[in-house]
mmCIF file of C-alpha atoms in Angstrom:
data_model
loop_
_atom_site.group_PDB
_atom_site.id
_atom_site.type_symbol
_atom_site.label_atom_id
_atom_site.label_comp_id
_atom_site.label_asym_id
_atom_site.label_seq_id
_atom_site.Cartn_x
_atom_site.Cartn_y
_atom_site.Cartn_z
ATOM 1 C CA MET Q 1338 6.532 13.286 11.348
ATOM 2 C CA ASN Q 1339 7.172 9.547 11.430
ATOM 3 C CA ILE Q 1340 5.594 7.751 8.458
ATOM 4 C CA LEU Q 1341 5.572 3.947 8.312
ATOM 5 C CA ILE Q 1342 5.526 2.570 4.765
ATOM 6 C CA THR Q 1343 5.003 -1.067 3.860
ATOM 7 C CA GLY Q 1344 6.640 -2.241 0.649
ATOM 8 C CA GLY Q 1345 9.064 0.639 1.092
ATOM 9 C CA ALA Q 1346 12.040 -1.111 -0.485
ATOM 10 C CA SER Q 1347 10.795 -0.763 -4.068
ATOM 11 C CA GLY Q 1348 8.102 0.595 -6.363
ATOM 12 C CA LEU Q 1349 5.511 2.994 -5.012
ATOM 13 C CA GLY Q 1350 6.613 2.278 -1.446
ATOM 14 C CA ARG Q 1351 10.194 3.319 -2.194
ATOM 15 C CA ALA Q 1352 9.019 6.403 -4.069
ATOM 16 C CA THR Q 1353 6.818 7.308 -1.111
ATOM 17 C CA ALA Q 1354 9.705 6.882 1.336
ATOM 18 C CA GLU Q 1355 11.821 9.218 -0.793
ATOM 19 C CA ALA Q 1356 8.997 11.760 -1.046
ATOM 20 C CA VAL Q 1357 8.450 11.604 2.705
ATOM 21 C CA GLU Q 1358 12.139 12.217 3.295
ATOM 22 C CA LYS Q 1359 12.072 15.261 0.994
ATOM 23 C CA GLU Q 1360 9.270 16.681 3.125
ATOM 24 C CA GLY Q 1361 11.601 16.546 6.108
ATOM 25 C CA TRP Q 1362 9.663 13.665 7.650
ATOM 26 C CA ARG Q 1363 11.066 10.318 8.792
ATOM 27 C CA PRO Q 1364 10.243 7.263 6.635
ATOM 28 C CA LEU Q 1365 10.032 3.925 8.450
ATOM 29 C CA VAL Q 1366 10.085 0.976 6.069
ATOM 30 C CA VAL Q 1367 8.599 -2.501 6.370
ATOM 31 C CA ASP Q 1368 9.440 -4.891 3.547
ATOM 32 C CA ALA Q 1369 9.918 -8.595 2.937
ATOM 33 C CA ARG Q 1370 13.432 -7.993 1.662
ATOM 34 C CA GLU Q 1371 16.355 -5.928 2.814
ATOM 35 C CA SER Q 1372 17.027 -2.663 1.023
ATOM 36 C CA ASP Q 1373 19.890 -0.208 1.383
ATOM 37 C CA GLN Q 1374 20.552 1.440 4.728
ATOM 38 C CA ARG Q 1375 19.100 4.806 3.728
ATOM 39 C CA PHE Q 1376 15.915 4.392 5.784
ATOM 40 C CA ASP Q 1377 15.038 2.720 9.075
ATOM 41 C CA GLN Q 1378 13.705 -0.702 8.109
ATOM 42 C CA VAL Q 1379 12.347 -3.868 9.657
ATOM 43 C CA THR Q 1380 12.089 -6.968 7.492
ATOM 44 C CA ALA Q 1381 8.782 -8.810 7.796
ATOM 45 C CA ASP Q 1382 6.508 -11.156 5.867
ATOM 46 C CA LEU Q 1383 3.149 -9.365 5.898
ATOM 47 C CA SER Q 1384 1.294 -12.623 5.297
ATOM 48 C CA ASP Q 1385 2.235 -13.475 8.891
ATOM 49 C CA ARG Q 1386 0.195 -11.373 11.331
ATOM 50 C CA GLY Q 1387 2.734 -11.761 14.116
ATOM 51 C CA GLU Q 1388 5.582 -10.515 11.924
ATOM 52 C CA ALA Q 1389 3.525 -7.584 10.667
ATOM 53 C CA GLU Q 1390 2.575 -6.521 14.179
ATOM 54 C CA ARG Q 1391 6.144 -6.910 15.439
ATOM 55 C CA ALA Q 1392 7.500 -4.748 12.624
ATOM 56 C CA VAL Q 1393 5.029 -1.945 13.301
ATOM 57 C CA ARG Q 1394 5.670 -1.936 17.034
ATOM 58 C CA GLU Q 1395 9.446 -2.075 16.624
ATOM 59 C CA LEU Q 1396 9.584 0.860 14.231
ATOM 60 C CA ALA Q 1397 7.039 2.918 16.168
ATOM 61 C CA GLU Q 1398 8.899 2.455 19.441
ATOM 62 C CA ARG Q 1399 12.241 3.150 17.795
ATOM 63 C CA ALA Q 1400 10.959 6.401 16.298
ATOM 64 C CA GLY Q 1401 8.903 7.500 19.285
ATOM 65 C CA GLY Q 1402 5.481 7.138 17.693
ATOM 66 C CA LEU Q 1403 3.721 7.277 14.331
ATOM 67 C CA HIS Q 1404 2.019 10.102 12.482
ATOM 68 C CA GLY Q 1405 1.097 8.184 9.348
ATOM 69 C CA VAL Q 1406 0.942 4.730 7.785
ATOM 70 C CA VAL Q 1407 1.061 3.961 4.054
ATOM 71 C CA THR Q 1408 0.288 0.373 3.062
ATOM 72 C CA ALA Q 1409 2.013 0.153 -0.322
ATOM 73 C CA ALA Q 1410 3.112 -3.515 -0.145
ATOM 74 C CA GLY Q 1411 1.478 -5.792 -2.676
ATOM 75 C CA ILE Q 1412 1.957 -8.975 -4.687
ATOM 76 C CA ASP Q 1413 0.120 -10.742 -7.506
ATOM 77 C CA ALA Q 1414 -0.444 -14.233 -8.911
ATOM 78 C CA CYS Q 1415 -1.671 -14.019 -12.493
ATOM 79 C CA GLY Q 1416 -3.738 -16.691 -14.177
ATOM 80 C CA ARG Q 1417 -7.135 -18.293 -14.224
ATOM 81 C CA LEU Q 1418 -8.456 -19.394 -10.847
ATOM 82 C CA GLU Q 1419 -8.247 -23.053 -11.836
ATOM 83 C CA ASP Q 1420 -4.611 -22.677 -12.912
ATOM 84 C CA VAL Q 1421 -3.084 -20.654 -10.061
ATOM 85 C CA PRO Q 1422 -1.901 -22.909 -7.196
ATOM 86 C CA ALA Q 1423 -4.159 -22.409 -4.200
ATOM 87 C CA ASP Q 1424 -1.261 -21.482 -1.918
ATOM 88 C CA ASP Q 1425 -0.132 -18.760 -4.331
ATOM 89 C CA TRP Q 1426 -3.678 -17.431 -4.706
ATOM 90 C CA GLU Q 1427 -4.236 -17.291 -0.953
ATOM 91 C CA ARG Q 1428 -0.876 -15.634 -0.315
ATOM 92 C CA VAL Q 1429 -1.995 -12.667 -2.407
ATOM 93 C CA ILE Q 1430 -5.003 -12.253 -0.120
ATOM 94 C CA LYS Q 1431 -2.838 -12.652 2.980
ATOM 95 C CA VAL Q 1432 -0.272 -10.031 1.939
ATOM 96 C CA ASN Q 1433 -2.487 -7.490 0.205
ATOM 97 C CA LEU Q 1434 -5.613 -7.565 2.362
ATOM 98 C CA LEU Q 1435 -4.875 -9.293 5.657
ATOM 99 C CA GLY Q 1436 -1.412 -7.727 5.806
ATOM 100 C CA THR Q 1437 -2.984 -4.300 5.399
ATOM 101 C CA ALA Q 1438 -5.408 -5.015 8.230
ATOM 102 C CA SER Q 1439 -2.629 -6.324 10.489
ATOM 103 C CA VAL Q 1440 -0.435 -3.275 9.949
ATOM 104 C CA VAL Q 1441 -3.278 -0.825 10.509
ATOM 105 C CA ARG Q 1442 -4.469 -2.661 13.625
ATOM 106 C CA ALA Q 1443 -0.983 -2.577 15.149
ATOM 107 C CA ALA Q 1444 -0.516 1.084 14.256
ATOM 108 C CA LEU Q 1445 -3.825 2.372 15.608
ATOM 109 C CA PRO Q 1446 -2.719 3.044 19.211
ATOM 110 C CA TYR Q 1447 0.096 5.252 17.917
ATOM 111 C CA LEU Q 1448 -2.040 6.982 15.290
ATOM 112 C CA LYS Q 1449 -4.849 7.732 17.722
ATOM 113 C CA HIS Q 1450 -2.333 9.404 20.009
ATOM 114 C CA THR Q 1451 -1.167 11.759 17.229
ATOM 115 C CA ARG Q 1452 -4.441 11.969 15.261
ATOM 116 C CA GLY Q 1453 -2.407 10.628 12.366
ATOM 117 C CA THR Q 1454 -3.376 9.410 8.909
ATOM 118 C CA ILE Q 1455 -3.721 6.035 7.220
ATOM 119 C CA VAL Q 1456 -3.249 5.813 3.446
ATOM 120 C CA THR Q 1457 -4.141 2.402 2.035
ATOM 121 C CA CYS Q 1458 -3.205 1.430 -1.509
ATOM 122 C CA ALA Q 1459 -5.843 -0.416 -3.479
ATOM 123 C CA SER Q 1460 -5.827 -0.485 -7.293
ATOM 124 C CA THR Q 1461 -8.009 0.317 -10.255
ATOM 125 C CA LEU Q 1462 -8.466 -3.468 -10.315
ATOM 126 C CA GLY Q 1463 -10.139 -3.048 -6.935
ATOM 127 C CA LEU Q 1464 -12.968 -1.242 -8.720
ATOM 128 C CA ARG Q 1465 -13.037 -2.923 -12.105
ATOM 129 C CA PRO Q 1466 -11.705 -6.492 -12.333
ATOM 130 C CA LEU Q 1467 -9.888 -8.115 -15.211
ATOM 131 C CA SER Q 1468 -9.691 -11.734 -16.296
ATOM 132 C CA ASP Q 1469 -6.808 -13.806 -14.904
ATOM 133 C CA ALA Q 1470 -6.455 -11.454 -11.933
ATOM 134 C CA SER Q 1471 -8.952 -12.916 -9.479
ATOM 135 C CA ALA Q 1472 -6.565 -13.030 -6.525
ATOM 136 C CA TYR Q 1473 -5.333 -9.488 -6.997
ATOM 137 C CA SER Q 1474 -8.793 -8.093 -7.681
ATOM 138 C CA ALA Q 1475 -10.297 -9.900 -4.687
ATOM 139 C CA SER Q 1476 -7.570 -8.558 -2.412
ATOM 140 C CA LYS Q 1477 -7.862 -4.997 -3.696
ATOM 141 C CA PHE Q 1478 -11.666 -5.004 -3.636
ATOM 142 C CA GLY Q 1479 -11.172 -6.046 -0.018
ATOM 143 C CA VAL Q 1480 -8.821 -3.133 0.635
ATOM 144 C CA VAL Q 1481 -11.433 -0.763 -0.805
ATOM 145 C CA GLY Q 1482 -14.106 -2.136 1.518
ATOM 146 C CA LEU Q 1483 -11.804 -2.235 4.525
ATOM 147 C CA THR Q 1484 -10.711 1.360 4.020
ATOM 148 C CA ARG Q 1485 -14.203 2.729 3.499
ATOM 149 C CA ALA Q 1486 -15.300 0.972 6.672
ATOM 150 C CA LEU Q 1487 -12.302 2.325 8.600
ATOM 151 C CA ALA Q 1488 -13.094 5.860 7.455
ATOM 152 C CA ILE Q 1489 -16.446 5.564 9.232
ATOM 153 C CA GLU Q 1490 -15.090 3.678 12.235
ATOM 154 C CA LEU Q 1491 -12.198 6.057 12.910
ATOM 155 C CA ARG Q 1492 -13.781 9.414 12.097
ATOM 156 C CA GLY Q 1493 -12.659 12.086 14.500
ATOM 157 C CA GLU Q 1494 -9.766 9.905 15.673
ATOM 158 C CA VAL Q 1495 -7.553 8.979 12.714
ATOM 159 C CA GLY Q 1496 -7.534 10.242 9.141
ATOM 160 C CA VAL Q 1497 -8.206 7.639 6.447
ATOM 161 C CA THR Q 1498 -7.427 7.963 2.729
ATOM 162 C CA LEU Q 1499 -7.970 5.317 0.057
ATOM 163 C CA LEU Q 1500 -5.470 5.558 -2.801
ATOM 164 C CA ILE Q 1501 -6.552 3.814 -6.008
ATOM 165 C CA PRO Q 1502 -3.547 3.826 -8.341
ATOM 166 C CA GLY Q 1503 -3.388 2.590 -11.892
ATOM 167 C CA GLY Q 1504 -0.377 1.042 -13.536
ATOM 168 C CA MET Q 1505 3.084 2.376 -12.679
ATOM 169 C CA ARG Q 1506 6.584 1.839 -14.047
ATOM 170 C CA THR Q 1507 7.882 -0.422 -11.281
ATOM 171 C CA GLY Q 1508 9.289 -3.916 -10.903
ATOM 172 C CA PHE Q 1509 5.789 -5.193 -10.122
ATOM 173 C CA PHE Q 1510 5.485 -6.658 -13.614
ATOM 174 C CA ASP Q 1511 8.938 -8.281 -13.692
ATOM 175 C CA GLY Q 1512 9.055 -12.034 -14.131
ATOM 176 C CA ARG Q 1513 5.541 -12.350 -15.514
ATOM 177 C CA PRO Q 1514 4.657 -14.110 -18.762
ATOM 178 C CA GLU Q 1515 4.504 -11.577 -21.574
ATOM 179 C CA GLN Q 1516 0.709 -11.836 -21.758
ATOM 180 C CA TYR Q 1517 0.488 -10.338 -18.256
ATOM 181 C CA LYS Q 1518 2.843 -7.437 -18.852
ATOM 182 C CA PRO Q 1519 1.538 -4.014 -19.916
ATOM 183 C CA GLY Q 1520 2.290 -3.174 -23.520
ATOM 184 C CA PRO Q 1521 4.231 -0.122 -24.716
ATOM 185 C CA GLU Q 1522 0.967 1.734 -25.282
ATOM 186 C CA ALA Q 1523 0.030 1.537 -21.595
ATOM 187 C CA GLY Q 1524 1.749 4.817 -20.723
ATOM 188 C CA LEU Q 1525 2.358 3.825 -17.111
ATOM 189 C CA ASN Q 1526 2.788 6.472 -14.421
ATOM 190 C CA ASP Q 1527 6.049 7.305 -12.696
ATOM 191 C CA PRO Q 1528 5.665 6.091 -9.081
ATOM 192 C CA ALA Q 1529 7.321 9.314 -7.915
ATOM 193 C CA ASP Q 1530 4.337 11.246 -9.265
ATOM 194 C CA VAL Q 1531 1.884 8.969 -7.495
ATOM 195 C CA ALA Q 1532 3.896 9.290 -4.289
ATOM 196 C CA GLN Q 1533 3.229 13.022 -4.357
ATOM 197 C CA THR Q 1534 -0.484 12.307 -3.993
ATOM 198 C CA VAL Q 1535 0.283 10.222 -0.899
ATOM 199 C CA VAL Q 1536 2.216 13.144 0.580
ATOM 200 C CA PHE Q 1537 -0.724 15.424 -0.228
ATOM 201 C CA ALA Q 1538 -3.048 13.192 1.787
ATOM 202 C CA LEU Q 1539 -0.592 12.969 4.689
ATOM 203 C CA ARG Q 1540 -0.140 16.725 4.705
ATOM 204 C CA GLN Q 1541 -3.782 17.461 5.531
ATOM 205 C CA PRO Q 1542 -4.445 18.795 9.045
ATOM 206 C CA ALA Q 1543 -6.401 16.738 11.559
ATOM 207 C CA GLY Q 1544 -10.081 16.858 10.730
ATOM 208 C CA CYS Q 1545 -9.536 17.593 7.020
ATOM 209 C CA GLU Q 1546 -9.335 14.361 5.050
ATOM 210 C CA VAL Q 1547 -8.892 13.304 1.462
ATOM 211 C CA ARG Q 1548 -11.215 10.311 1.450
ATOM 212 C CA GLU Q 1549 -10.276 8.764 -1.899
ATOM 213 C CA LEU Q 1550 -7.799 9.394 -4.701
ATOM 214 C CA VAL Q 1551 -7.855 7.705 -8.119
ATOM 215 C CA VAL Q 1552 -4.482 8.296 -9.794
ATOM 216 C CA CYS Q 1553 -3.925 6.538 -13.094
ATOM 217 C CA PRO Q 1554 -2.396 7.035 -16.537
ATOM 218 C CA SER Q 1555 -4.715 8.818 -18.959
ATOM 219 C CA THR Q 1556 -4.612 5.690 -21.132
ATOM 220 C CA GLU Q 1557 -5.379 3.294 -18.236
ATOM 221 C CA THR Q 1558 -7.376 0.420 -19.749
ATOM 222 C CA SER Q 1559 -8.861 -0.747 -16.446
ATOM 223 C CA TRP Q 1560 -10.339 2.667 -15.633
ATOM 224 C CA PRO Q 1561 -12.999 3.885 -16.015
#
């Protein structure tokens, strides 16, 4: 199976690409930065619809189709709404929400042909917001709504799973002020463990769907 993964150069996306490879499937990576040459990759800025669509088409044509899409790419801009530059705030929405929509839209012709599966990645902050995370929460609430709508729209044609992960030990928190980094008590999940839940969703046969998965550390402070 050919599985396209956004954000596949690091974090959950990278862990998912590795898990997909272990299954004997073919990971196809879209990321804003170059990674090693282990996987087929196209570099694209997902805030740009044209680049997102080009990346999906290029990888799908190169591989001979798609059987699954995992939208693991995501960025953040921490701070109060009044303090975060508007361009930074809006870029979070463009990458996390609009980028997800662009990738799924471009992939649909291929997925309908194979009765494939879409796995979108929201966040526990897409169900329960926190202060100083308005951009991220707005984008992930949007991913939740988009995915639930797609599950209705595409029933019988394409599988749709909403993944709602909690905090993971990735580079996502690098470069932030200390106040926006999880403390040692957070007990963050290994992204490799979360990636196994993505594989579980992708493994389901056509017509049998895992609608939603909440996967978070037992000490997750933003859930429930």
